[in-house]
Amino acid sequence: MADNQNHPFNRDVIAHDRIKQLERHLSIQEKEDISKHHQKKIIEELLFLKSRNSYFSSSTDSFPSIALHSISDDDFNRLKYLLRSVVWPIDHHIREQLWISILTLYRISSLKENPHVAQTSQTVMTSSAMIDTNFGSLSLKYEHWPNFVDTTHLCFYYLTERKGQSLVHGILLTFSSCHPDVTYCPILQPVAALLLHYHNEYEVSYLLNRLLIKSWLCGETRLQWEAHCNVFRKLLKHYYKSAVDVINSRYKNVNGFYHDWLWWIFHYLPFSYLVQFIISLGFHISSFFGTKILFRISLALARVFTKNIRRESDGTIHNITDFCRHIPISIDHLLSIAFRIRNFKRRTVEHLIEQEEKLLRSTRHQLHTDNANENHHADTTHEMISDRPPPPPSITPQHLTQIPQESILSQRQFLTLWNWLPARLSLSQPAVVFTTDEHGFRLQTLLNKVDELEYSILVVKTTNGEIFGAFCAGLWSDRHNRTYFGCGESFLFTLIPKQKKYAWVGQQQQHENNRQNQVKREMFLFVDADKLIIGGGNGDGLCIDQSLCEGQTAHCETFDNEPLCSQPFFSISVVEMITFDYSAS
């Protein structure tokens, strides 16, 4: 825990010599003692600081009760102004409690509560009691980072390698296991590392979950992240057109420049700047939109950077990363530029992000186009090793006029599937209702999307590039009433490396009198909290676990199939659920 007597830092994860470096670094900025300001008492009262202690002292805590303090709009705005008016030293004692204090404020107007209610109490569902193992041990067990982390921009600041960095790893692995639907959120790693400078690992875990509840933090999927990058580009063009002209003339990889906008703040700015910005970010998160302040700061950085380029004569400013590392203006000056941007409204930014997400879904960004090209190439490569040449198609490309661009399947693969379907369904157009690329890796999310569907196609792509799946005939909501459900129109299939359909064996073996064998041949669909199974009887034809990350395949009596891929246990790259659209037919 942080040492209250000397500094607010978590000495368990920051080496003593690093603390000395931090203290020496403070000499380059103006240190203001908040105790000398007449606002000190007001700030403490508004943040309830005197009543707060560490909430998570160890992993043995039971569910602690966190005081959630309500605050009026007037007091909230007053507090925001007071905290912005002071450039807080990074070693000020108030930082120990500042973030938890901010993230447990609730504005009365948003809650519509009685203004006389001073505070409420809530049991934290993401407390240390939900953590089954030590963070450090978890980090040692799994070497990889969660998928939502951008491993090209890992930020650790002053954390020790052995314990501090290991704890960040463990915290994020725990977060990933609790939130499998968060598939890409690059800001979480640097924020976790930053908070660990002032809080223990259990407090950091709590704070990350509060961030997820209160704000999107630049999205939870790669598509949402791409939308934020595109919106930043549009905002810069709108507010600082001359800056865009300089960037276009100086950078060959303009897209790369705009995709790095978040890392100008979290990876390249001095630590003291970043810590101060996080206060402002916290207040915008309390207002349920933390992205706005990040946009403001990056817009200000781009403006100052391009103005300096136009003024330079010796060419010393090579790129924006070097500029941020050696930024020539003070923290308060940069914040002043950021907050002077006029008519920068939350609703406008939200609308732009929403429009970009819609556009990306309709066109599907480069990633999905690359997947489709890859699959088409694999299709051609493996065509010769099919069990037998496919029959001449009765469904032609002229029938399938609306191939979903977000799908991992090529048009050729859709044609193959549509020729295997019951005739009445083959007249429809395919529509993707679920994909892990957009909706995350969580079985319950998939089931929510298909609950009222009677016919659907499950498609799986493994990390080895193999593609297979199942046509599922049966109302998914029947899973609540029956162990196995569905009907004999269901079938399993493989597309890569070979194309083959495995139909229900019952149609060929109706004369079977053995009731036990008959039951095994009618195990079409099964779902519980842990897995989804298609095909049973002496083995599961296709089984996917609740995380949608791992699966297995084997011969089953329902479809008399071979294993659907080269390995009985496989890791999943993408899962899709496709349904049938008759409106465009």
Coordinates of C-alpha atoms in Angstrom, one line a residue:
M1 CA 0.0 0.0 0.0
A2 CA 1.0 3.6 -0.4
D3 CA 3.0 5.2 2.4
N4 CA 0.9 7.9 3.8
Q5 CA 3.7 9.6 5.7
N6 CA 5.9 10.5 2.8
H7 CA 4.2 10.0 -0.5
P8 CA 1.1 8.4 -2.0
F9 CA 2.8 5.8 -4.1
N10 CA 2.3 2.1 -3.8
R11 CA 5.8 1.2 -2.6
D12 CA 5.1 -2.6 -3.2
V13 CA 5.3 -2.1 -6.9
I14 CA 7.6 0.9 -7.4
A15 CA 11.3 0.6 -6.5
H16 CA 12.7 3.1 -4.0
D17 CA 15.1 4.6 -6.6
R18 CA 12.2 5.1 -9.0
I19 CA 10.3 7.1 -6.3
K20 CA 13.4 9.3 -5.9
Q21 CA 13.4 9.8 -9.7
L22 CA 9.7 10.8 -9.6
E23 CA 10.4 13.3 -6.8
R24 CA 13.4 14.8 -8.7
H25 CA 11.1 15.1 -11.8
L26 CA 8.8 17.3 -9.8
S27 CA 11.4 20.1 -9.8
I28 CA 10.6 20.9 -13.4
Q29 CA 7.0 21.7 -12.7
E30 CA 5.5 24.2 -10.3
K31 CA 4.5 22.4 -7.0
E32 CA 1.4 23.8 -5.5
D33 CA 0.5 22.8 -1.9
I34 CA -3.2 22.2 -1.9
S35 CA -3.3 22.9 1.8
K36 CA -2.5 26.6 1.2
H37 CA -5.6 27.0 -1.0
H38 CA -8.8 28.2 0.7
Q39 CA -10.6 25.6 -1.4
K40 CA -9.1 22.7 0.5
K41 CA -12.0 22.3 2.9
I42 CA -14.5 22.5 0.1
I43 CA -12.8 19.9 -2.0
E44 CA -12.5 17.5 1.0
E45 CA -16.2 17.9 1.8
L46 CA -17.4 17.5 -1.8
L47 CA -15.2 14.3 -2.2
F48 CA -16.0 12.9 1.2
L49 CA -12.3 12.4 1.6
K50 CA -12.2 12.4 5.4
S51 CA -14.5 9.3 5.6
R52 CA -12.6 7.2 3.1
N53 CA -10.1 4.4 3.8
S54 CA -8.6 1.6 1.7
Y55 CA -11.4 -0.7 0.6
F56 CA -9.3 -3.7 -0.3
S57 CA -6.5 -4.4 2.0
S58 CA -6.1 -8.1 1.1
S59 CA -7.5 -10.9 -1.0
T60 CA -9.3 -12.3 2.1
D61 CA -11.8 -9.5 2.2
S62 CA -15.4 -10.5 1.9
F63 CA -17.7 -8.4 -0.3
P64 CA -17.0 -4.9 1.1
S65 CA -19.7 -2.2 1.2
I66 CA -18.7 0.8 -0.9
A67 CA -20.2 4.2 0.0
L68 CA -21.6 5.7 -3.2
H69 CA -22.0 9.4 -2.6
S70 CA -24.6 11.5 -4.4
I71 CA -23.8 15.0 -5.4
S72 CA -25.8 17.8 -7.0
D73 CA -25.1 19.2 -10.4
D74 CA -24.1 22.5 -8.9
D75 CA -21.6 20.9 -6.5
F76 CA -20.3 18.6 -9.2
N77 CA -19.5 21.4 -11.6
R78 CA -18.0 23.4 -8.7
L79 CA -15.8 20.5 -7.7
K80 CA -14.7 20.0 -11.4
Y81 CA -13.7 23.6 -11.7
L82 CA -11.7 23.5 -8.4
L83 CA -9.7 20.4 -9.3
R84 CA -8.9 21.7 -12.8
S85 CA -7.7 25.0 -11.4
V86 CA -4.8 23.4 -9.6
V87 CA -1.9 21.5 -11.2
W88 CA -1.6 18.7 -8.7
P89 CA 1.8 17.4 -7.9
I90 CA 2.0 13.7 -8.8
D91 CA 3.2 12.9 -5.2
H92 CA 0.4 14.7 -3.4
H93 CA -1.2 12.6 -0.7
I94 CA -4.7 13.3 -2.1
R95 CA -4.0 11.0 -5.0
E96 CA -4.4 7.9 -2.8
Q97 CA -8.1 8.5 -2.6
L98 CA -8.9 10.8 -5.5
W99 CA -9.9 8.2 -8.1
I100 CA -12.1 6.1 -5.9
S101 CA -13.7 9.3 -4.6
I102 CA -14.4 10.5 -8.1
L103 CA -15.7 7.1 -9.4
T104 CA -18.1 6.7 -6.4
L105 CA -19.8 10.0 -7.0
Y106 CA -23.3 9.9 -8.4
R107 CA -25.0 13.1 -9.7
I108 CA -28.4 13.5 -8.3
S109 CA -29.9 14.7 -11.5
S110 CA -28.9 11.5 -13.3
L111 CA -30.2 9.3 -10.4
K112 CA -33.4 11.4 -9.8
E113 CA -32.8 11.0 -6.1
N114 CA -34.0 13.0 -3.2
P115 CA -31.4 15.8 -2.8
H116 CA -31.4 15.3 1.0
V117 CA -30.0 11.8 0.6
A118 CA -26.3 12.2 1.3
Q119 CA -25.0 8.7 0.4
T120 CA -26.1 5.2 -0.4
S121 CA -24.4 1.9 0.0
Q122 CA -23.7 -0.7 -2.6
T123 CA -22.1 -4.1 -2.5
V124 CA -19.3 -4.3 -5.0
M125 CA -19.9 -7.3 -7.2
T126 CA -16.4 -7.1 -8.6
S127 CA -14.6 -7.2 -5.3
S128 CA -11.6 -9.2 -4.3
A129 CA -13.9 -12.0 -3.1
M130 CA -14.6 -12.9 -6.7
I131 CA -10.9 -13.4 -7.4
D132 CA -10.0 -17.0 -7.0
T133 CA -6.3 -16.7 -7.2
N134 CA -3.4 -14.4 -6.5
F135 CA -2.9 -11.9 -9.3
G136 CA 0.8 -12.6 -9.5
S137 CA 0.2 -16.4 -9.6
L138 CA -2.3 -15.8 -12.4
S139 CA 0.3 -13.9 -14.4
L140 CA 2.8 -16.7 -14.0
K141 CA 0.2 -19.3 -15.1
Y142 CA -0.7 -17.4 -18.4
E143 CA 2.1 -15.8 -20.4
H144 CA -0.2 -14.2 -23.0
W145 CA -2.0 -10.9 -22.6
P146 CA -5.8 -10.7 -23.0
N147 CA -7.0 -10.1 -26.5
F148 CA -8.2 -6.6 -25.7
V149 CA -4.6 -5.4 -24.9
D150 CA -2.6 -3.7 -27.6
T151 CA 0.8 -5.4 -27.0
T152 CA 2.7 -3.0 -29.3
H153 CA 2.0 -0.2 -26.8
L154 CA 2.5 -1.8 -23.3
C155 CA 2.9 1.0 -20.7
F156 CA 4.3 0.4 -17.3
Y157 CA 5.8 3.8 -16.3
Y158 CA 7.7 3.4 -13.0
L159 CA 6.4 -0.1 -12.0
T160 CA 9.0 -2.7 -11.1
E161 CA 9.3 -5.5 -13.7
R162 CA 9.1 -8.4 -11.2
K163 CA 6.1 -7.5 -9.2
G164 CA 4.5 -4.3 -10.6
Q165 CA 4.3 -5.4 -14.3
S166 CA 3.3 -8.9 -13.2
L167 CA 0.4 -7.5 -11.2
V168 CA -0.8 -5.5 -14.1
H169 CA -0.8 -8.7 -16.2
G170 CA -2.7 -10.6 -13.5
I171 CA -5.3 -7.8 -13.0
L172 CA -6.1 -7.7 -16.7
L173 CA -6.3 -11.5 -17.0
T174 CA -8.8 -11.5 -14.1
F175 CA -10.7 -8.6 -15.8
S176 CA -10.8 -10.6 -19.1
S177 CA -12.2 -13.7 -17.4
C178 CA -15.0 -11.6 -15.8
H179 CA -15.7 -9.7 -19.0
P180 CA -15.2 -12.0 -22.1
D181 CA -17.4 -9.7 -24.2
V182 CA -14.7 -7.0 -24.0
T183 CA -12.6 -8.0 -27.0
Y184 CA -10.6 -4.9 -27.7
C185 CA -10.0 -2.0 -25.3
P186 CA -6.4 -0.8 -25.5
I187 CA -6.8 2.0 -22.9
L188 CA -7.3 -0.6 -20.1
Q189 CA -3.7 -1.7 -19.8
P190 CA -2.1 1.8 -19.4
V191 CA -4.9 2.9 -17.0
A192 CA -4.3 -0.2 -14.9
A193 CA -0.6 0.4 -14.8
L194 CA -1.1 4.1 -13.9
L195 CA -3.6 3.3 -11.1
L196 CA -1.3 0.7 -9.6
H197 CA 1.2 3.5 -8.8
Y198 CA -1.3 4.8 -6.2
H199 CA -3.6 1.8 -5.3
N200 CA -3.2 -1.9 -4.5
E201 CA -4.2 -4.5 -7.0
Y202 CA -7.7 -5.1 -5.5
E203 CA -8.5 -1.4 -5.6
V204 CA -7.3 -1.2 -9.2
S205 CA -9.5 -4.2 -10.1
Y206 CA -12.5 -2.4 -8.6
L207 CA -11.7 0.8 -10.4
L208 CA -11.4 -0.9 -13.8
N209 CA -14.8 -2.4 -13.3
R210 CA -16.2 1.0 -12.3
L211 CA -14.8 2.4 -15.5
L212 CA -16.5 -0.3 -17.5
I213 CA -19.8 0.5 -15.9
K214 CA -19.5 4.3 -16.2
S215 CA -18.0 4.7 -19.7
W216 CA -17.0 2.9 -22.9
L217 CA -13.5 4.1 -22.7
C218 CA -13.0 4.2 -26.5
G219 CA -15.1 1.1 -27.0
E220 CA -15.0 -2.6 -26.1
T221 CA -14.5 -4.1 -29.5
R222 CA -12.1 -3.5 -32.4
L223 CA -14.9 -2.1 -34.5
Q224 CA -15.7 0.5 -31.8
W225 CA -12.0 1.4 -31.5
E226 CA -11.8 1.9 -35.3
A227 CA -14.8 4.2 -35.1
H228 CA -13.2 6.3 -32.4
C229 CA -10.0 6.7 -34.5
N230 CA -12.1 7.8 -37.5
V231 CA -14.0 10.2 -35.4
F232 CA -10.8 11.8 -34.1
R233 CA -9.7 12.3 -37.7
K234 CA -13.0 14.1 -38.5
L235 CA -12.8 16.2 -35.3
L236 CA -9.3 17.4 -36.2
K237 CA -10.4 18.3 -39.7
H238 CA -13.4 20.2 -38.3
Y239 CA -11.6 22.2 -35.6
Y240 CA -8.0 22.5 -37.0
K241 CA -8.1 22.2 -40.8
S242 CA -4.6 23.7 -41.1
A243 CA -3.2 21.0 -38.8
V244 CA -4.6 18.3 -41.1
D245 CA -2.9 19.9 -44.1
V246 CA 0.4 19.8 -42.3
I247 CA -0.1 16.2 -41.3
N248 CA -1.0 15.2 -44.8
S249 CA 2.1 16.8 -46.2
R250 CA 4.5 15.4 -43.6
Y251 CA 3.3 11.8 -43.0
K252 CA 3.2 9.1 -45.7
N253 CA 1.2 6.8 -43.3
V254 CA -1.6 9.2 -42.4
N255 CA -3.8 6.4 -41.1
G256 CA -1.1 5.3 -38.7
F257 CA -0.8 8.9 -37.4
Y258 CA -4.5 9.0 -36.5
H259 CA -4.6 5.5 -35.1
D260 CA -1.9 6.5 -32.6
W261 CA -3.9 9.4 -31.1
L262 CA -4.5 7.7 -27.8
W263 CA -0.8 6.7 -27.4
W264 CA 0.3 10.4 -27.7
I265 CA -1.2 10.7 -24.2
F266 CA -0.6 7.3 -22.5
H267 CA 2.7 6.3 -24.1
Y268 CA 4.7 9.4 -24.9
L269 CA 3.7 12.3 -22.7
P270 CA 5.7 12.7 -19.4
F271 CA 4.2 10.9 -16.4
S272 CA 3.3 14.1 -14.6
Y273 CA 1.1 15.3 -17.5
L274 CA -0.7 11.9 -17.8
V275 CA -1.5 11.8 -14.0
Q276 CA -3.0 15.3 -14.2
F277 CA -5.1 14.4 -17.3
I278 CA -6.5 11.4 -15.6
I279 CA -8.2 13.6 -13.0
S280 CA -10.1 15.4 -15.8
L281 CA -10.8 12.0 -17.4
G282 CA -12.3 10.8 -14.1
F283 CA -14.8 13.6 -14.0
H284 CA -15.9 13.0 -17.6
I285 CA -16.3 9.3 -16.7
S286 CA -18.5 10.4 -13.8
S287 CA -20.5 12.2 -16.4
F288 CA -20.7 8.9 -18.4
F289 CA -18.5 10.0 -21.3
G290 CA -14.8 9.7 -20.7
T291 CA -13.8 9.7 -24.3
K292 CA -14.5 13.4 -24.7
I293 CA -11.5 14.6 -22.6
L294 CA -9.2 12.2 -24.4
F295 CA -10.3 13.7 -27.7
R296 CA -9.8 17.2 -26.4
I297 CA -6.2 16.5 -25.2
S298 CA -5.2 14.8 -28.4
L299 CA -6.7 17.6 -30.5
A300 CA -4.7 20.1 -28.5
L301 CA -1.5 18.0 -28.9
A302 CA -2.0 17.8 -32.7
R303 CA -2.6 21.6 -32.9
V304 CA 0.5 22.5 -30.9
F305 CA 2.6 20.0 -32.8
T306 CA 1.7 21.3 -36.2
K307 CA 2.1 24.9 -35.1
N308 CA 5.6 24.1 -34.0
I309 CA 6.4 22.3 -37.3
R310 CA 5.4 25.4 -39.2
R311 CA 7.6 27.6 -37.0
E312 CA 10.7 25.3 -37.0
S313 CA 13.7 26.2 -39.1
D314 CA 16.2 23.5 -38.2
G315 CA 13.9 20.5 -38.6
T316 CA 14.4 19.3 -35.0
I317 CA 10.8 18.1 -34.6
H318 CA 10.9 14.8 -36.3
N319 CA 7.5 13.3 -35.3
I320 CA 4.7 13.7 -32.8
T321 CA 6.0 11.0 -30.5
D322 CA 9.3 12.9 -30.0
F323 CA 7.3 16.1 -29.6
C324 CA 5.2 14.6 -26.9
R325 CA 8.2 13.2 -25.0
H326 CA 9.8 16.6 -24.9
I327 CA 6.6 18.7 -24.9
P328 CA 7.6 22.4 -24.8
I329 CA 4.4 23.7 -23.0
S330 CA 3.3 23.3 -19.5
I331 CA 0.4 21.1 -18.3
D332 CA -1.9 24.0 -17.5
H333 CA -1.2 25.6 -20.9
L334 CA -2.0 22.3 -22.7
L335 CA -5.2 21.9 -20.7
S336 CA -6.2 25.5 -21.4
I337 CA -5.9 24.8 -25.2
A338 CA -7.9 21.6 -24.9
F339 CA -10.7 23.2 -22.9
R340 CA -10.9 26.3 -25.2
I341 CA -12.2 24.2 -28.1
R342 CA -15.6 25.7 -28.7
N343 CA -18.9 23.9 -29.2
F344 CA -17.3 20.5 -28.4
K345 CA -20.5 18.8 -27.3
R346 CA -20.9 15.3 -26.0
R347 CA -24.0 14.7 -28.1
T348 CA -22.1 15.6 -31.2
V349 CA -19.3 13.3 -30.4
E350 CA -21.7 10.4 -29.5
H351 CA -23.5 10.9 -32.8
L352 CA -20.3 10.8 -34.8
I353 CA -19.2 7.6 -33.1
E354 CA -22.6 6.0 -33.7
Q355 CA -22.5 7.0 -37.4
E356 CA -19.0 5.6 -37.8
E357 CA -19.9 2.3 -36.2
K358 CA -22.9 2.0 -38.6
L359 CA -20.6 2.7 -41.5
L360 CA -18.0 0.2 -40.4
R361 CA -20.7 -2.5 -39.9
S362 CA -22.1 -1.9 -43.4
T363 CA -18.7 -1.9 -45.2
R364 CA -16.8 -4.0 -42.7
H365 CA -13.3 -2.7 -42.2
Q366 CA -10.1 -4.0 -43.7
L367 CA -9.9 -6.9 -41.3
H368 CA -13.0 -8.6 -42.6
T369 CA -12.2 -8.0 -46.2
D370 CA -8.8 -9.6 -45.6
N371 CA -10.5 -12.6 -44.0
A372 CA -12.8 -13.0 -46.9
N373 CA -9.9 -12.9 -49.4
E374 CA -8.0 -15.4 -47.3
N375 CA -10.9 -17.8 -47.1
H376 CA -11.5 -17.5 -50.9
H377 CA -7.8 -18.3 -51.5
A378 CA -8.0 -21.2 -49.0
D379 CA -11.2 -22.4 -50.8
T380 CA -9.4 -22.6 -54.1
T381 CA -6.3 -24.2 -52.6
H382 CA -8.2 -27.0 -50.8
E383 CA -10.8 -27.6 -53.5
M384 CA -8.9 -30.6 -54.9
I385 CA -9.0 -32.5 -51.6
S386 CA -12.7 -32.6 -51.2
D387 CA -14.1 -36.1 -50.7
R388 CA -15.9 -35.7 -54.0
P389 CA -16.6 -32.9 -56.4
P390 CA -19.7 -31.0 -55.3
P391 CA -22.7 -31.5 -57.4
P392 CA -23.6 -28.8 -60.0
P393 CA -25.2 -26.0 -57.9
S394 CA -28.9 -25.4 -58.1
I395 CA -28.3 -22.1 -56.3
T396 CA -26.2 -19.8 -58.4
P397 CA -24.5 -16.5 -57.7
Q398 CA -27.5 -14.8 -59.2
H399 CA -29.6 -16.1 -56.3
L400 CA -27.3 -14.9 -53.6
T401 CA -27.1 -11.2 -54.2
Q402 CA -26.4 -10.0 -50.7
I403 CA -23.4 -11.7 -49.2
P404 CA -22.7 -10.2 -45.7
Q405 CA -19.4 -8.4 -45.9
E406 CA -18.9 -8.9 -42.2
S407 CA -18.9 -12.7 -42.6
I408 CA -15.8 -14.8 -42.6
L409 CA -17.3 -16.8 -45.5
S410 CA -16.7 -16.2 -49.2
Q411 CA -19.4 -16.2 -51.8
R412 CA -18.3 -19.7 -52.9
Q413 CA -18.7 -21.0 -49.4
F414 CA -22.2 -19.4 -49.0
L415 CA -23.2 -21.1 -52.3
T416 CA -22.0 -24.4 -51.0
L417 CA -24.0 -24.0 -47.8
W418 CA -27.1 -22.8 -49.5
N419 CA -27.2 -25.8 -51.8
W420 CA -27.2 -28.1 -48.7
L421 CA -30.1 -26.3 -47.1
P422 CA -33.8 -27.3 -47.2
A423 CA -35.2 -25.9 -50.5
R424 CA -37.6 -23.5 -48.8
L425 CA -34.7 -21.8 -46.9
S426 CA -32.3 -21.6 -49.9
L427 CA -34.5 -18.9 -51.4
S428 CA -33.5 -16.4 -48.7
Q429 CA -30.5 -14.2 -48.3
P430 CA -27.9 -14.7 -45.5
A431 CA -27.7 -12.3 -42.6
V432 CA -25.1 -12.3 -39.8
V433 CA -26.8 -11.8 -36.4
F434 CA -23.8 -12.6 -34.2
T435 CA -20.0 -12.5 -34.7
T436 CA -17.3 -12.5 -32.0
D437 CA -15.5 -9.8 -33.9
E438 CA -18.3 -7.4 -33.0
H439 CA -20.2 -8.9 -30.1
G440 CA -17.5 -10.5 -28.1
F441 CA -16.6 -14.0 -26.9
R442 CA -19.5 -14.9 -24.6
L443 CA -22.0 -17.8 -25.1
Q444 CA -24.8 -16.0 -23.4
T445 CA -24.5 -13.0 -25.8
L446 CA -24.8 -15.4 -28.7
L447 CA -27.9 -17.1 -27.2
N448 CA -29.5 -13.7 -26.6
K449 CA -29.1 -12.9 -30.3
V450 CA -30.7 -16.2 -31.5
D451 CA -33.3 -16.9 -28.8
E452 CA -36.3 -16.6 -31.1
L453 CA -34.7 -18.1 -34.2
E454 CA -35.9 -21.5 -35.5
Y455 CA -33.3 -21.9 -38.2
S456 CA -29.7 -20.7 -38.1
I457 CA -26.2 -21.6 -39.2
L458 CA -23.3 -21.7 -36.7
V459 CA -19.9 -21.1 -38.3
V460 CA -16.5 -21.7 -36.6
K461 CA -13.1 -20.6 -37.8
T462 CA -10.2 -22.0 -35.8
T463 CA -6.8 -20.4 -35.2
N464 CA -5.4 -22.8 -37.8
G465 CA -7.8 -21.5 -40.5
E466 CA -10.1 -24.4 -40.6
I467 CA -13.8 -23.6 -41.1
F468 CA -16.8 -25.8 -40.2
G469 CA -20.1 -25.6 -38.3
A470 CA -23.7 -26.7 -38.2
F471 CA -27.1 -25.9 -39.6
C472 CA -29.3 -25.8 -36.5
A473 CA -33.0 -26.6 -37.1
G474 CA -35.0 -26.0 -33.9
L475 CA -36.2 -23.0 -31.8
W476 CA -33.3 -22.0 -29.6
S477 CA -35.7 -21.0 -26.8
D478 CA -36.7 -24.6 -26.5
R479 CA -33.4 -25.1 -24.6
H480 CA -35.2 -23.9 -21.5
N481 CA -37.7 -26.7 -21.6
R482 CA -35.8 -29.7 -22.9
T483 CA -32.4 -31.3 -22.5
Y484 CA -31.8 -32.0 -26.2
F485 CA -34.0 -30.1 -28.7
G486 CA -34.1 -29.5 -32.5
C487 CA -35.1 -31.8 -35.4
G488 CA -33.6 -34.0 -38.1
E489 CA -33.1 -31.2 -40.6
S490 CA -30.0 -30.2 -38.7
F491 CA -26.6 -31.2 -40.0
L492 CA -22.9 -30.7 -39.5
F493 CA -20.5 -29.6 -42.2
T494 CA -16.9 -28.7 -43.0
L495 CA -15.8 -26.1 -45.6
I496 CA -12.0 -25.9 -45.1
P497 CA -9.9 -28.0 -45.7
K498 CA -12.7 -30.0 -47.3
Q499 CA -16.3 -29.5 -48.2
K500 CA -18.7 -32.1 -46.7
K501 CA -22.2 -32.3 -45.2
Y502 CA -23.0 -34.8 -42.4
A503 CA -26.8 -35.2 -42.4
W504 CA -28.9 -36.8 -39.7
V505 CA -28.6 -40.6 -39.8
G506 CA -32.2 -41.2 -38.7
Q507 CA -33.5 -40.8 -42.1
Q508 CA -31.4 -43.8 -43.3
Q509 CA -32.0 -45.9 -40.2
Q510 CA -35.7 -45.7 -39.5
H511 CA -36.0 -49.5 -39.1
E512 CA -33.8 -49.4 -35.9
N513 CA -35.8 -50.9 -33.0
N514 CA -33.3 -50.3 -30.2
R515 CA -34.7 -47.4 -28.3
Q516 CA -31.4 -46.5 -26.7
N517 CA -29.7 -46.2 -30.1
Q518 CA -32.6 -44.2 -31.4
V519 CA -32.2 -41.7 -28.6
K520 CA -28.5 -41.3 -29.4
R521 CA -29.4 -40.5 -32.9
E522 CA -31.8 -37.7 -32.0
M523 CA -29.3 -35.6 -29.9
F524 CA -29.4 -32.6 -32.2
L525 CA -28.9 -29.5 -30.0
F526 CA -27.9 -29.0 -26.4
V527 CA -27.1 -25.9 -24.3
D528 CA -26.3 -25.3 -20.7
A529 CA -24.4 -22.7 -18.8
D530 CA -21.0 -24.1 -19.7
K531 CA -21.3 -25.2 -23.4
L532 CA -23.2 -25.6 -26.6
I533 CA -23.3 -29.1 -28.3
I534 CA -24.5 -30.1 -31.7
G535 CA -24.7 -33.8 -32.2
G536 CA -24.4 -36.5 -29.5
G537 CA -24.2 -40.2 -28.8
N538 CA -20.8 -41.7 -27.9
G539 CA -19.2 -38.3 -28.5
D540 CA -20.0 -34.7 -29.2
G541 CA -20.1 -33.8 -32.9
L542 CA -19.3 -30.1 -32.2
C543 CA -18.9 -28.6 -28.7
I544 CA -18.1 -25.0 -27.9
D545 CA -17.4 -23.8 -24.3
Q546 CA -19.0 -20.7 -22.7
S547 CA -16.1 -18.4 -23.5
L548 CA -16.4 -19.2 -27.3
C549 CA -12.6 -19.6 -27.3
E550 CA -12.2 -23.3 -27.1
G551 CA -14.0 -26.3 -28.6
Q552 CA -13.8 -30.0 -29.4
T553 CA -15.1 -32.3 -32.1
A554 CA -15.6 -36.1 -32.4
H555 CA -17.6 -38.7 -34.1
C556 CA -21.2 -38.8 -32.9
E557 CA -24.1 -41.2 -33.7
T558 CA -26.6 -38.4 -34.5
F559 CA -24.7 -37.4 -37.7
D560 CA -22.2 -40.3 -38.1
N561 CA -19.6 -37.6 -38.8
E562 CA -15.8 -37.6 -38.9
P563 CA -14.2 -35.0 -36.6
L564 CA -14.8 -31.6 -38.2
C565 CA -11.2 -30.5 -38.0
S566 CA -7.7 -31.9 -37.8
Q567 CA -7.5 -31.7 -34.0
P568 CA -10.1 -33.0 -31.5
F569 CA -9.5 -29.9 -29.3
F570 CA -9.2 -26.6 -31.1
S571 CA -8.9 -22.9 -30.4
I572 CA -11.4 -20.5 -31.9
S573 CA -10.6 -17.4 -34.0
V574 CA -14.1 -16.4 -35.0
V575 CA -17.7 -17.7 -34.3
E576 CA -20.6 -16.5 -36.4
M577 CA -24.3 -17.1 -36.3
I578 CA -26.1 -16.7 -39.7
T579 CA -29.9 -16.5 -40.2
F580 CA -32.2 -16.1 -43.2
D581 CA -33.5 -12.9 -44.6
Y582 CA -36.5 -13.1 -47.0
S583 CA -37.1 -9.4 -47.3
A584 CA -34.5 -9.0 -50.1
S585 CA -35.4 -12.2 -52.0

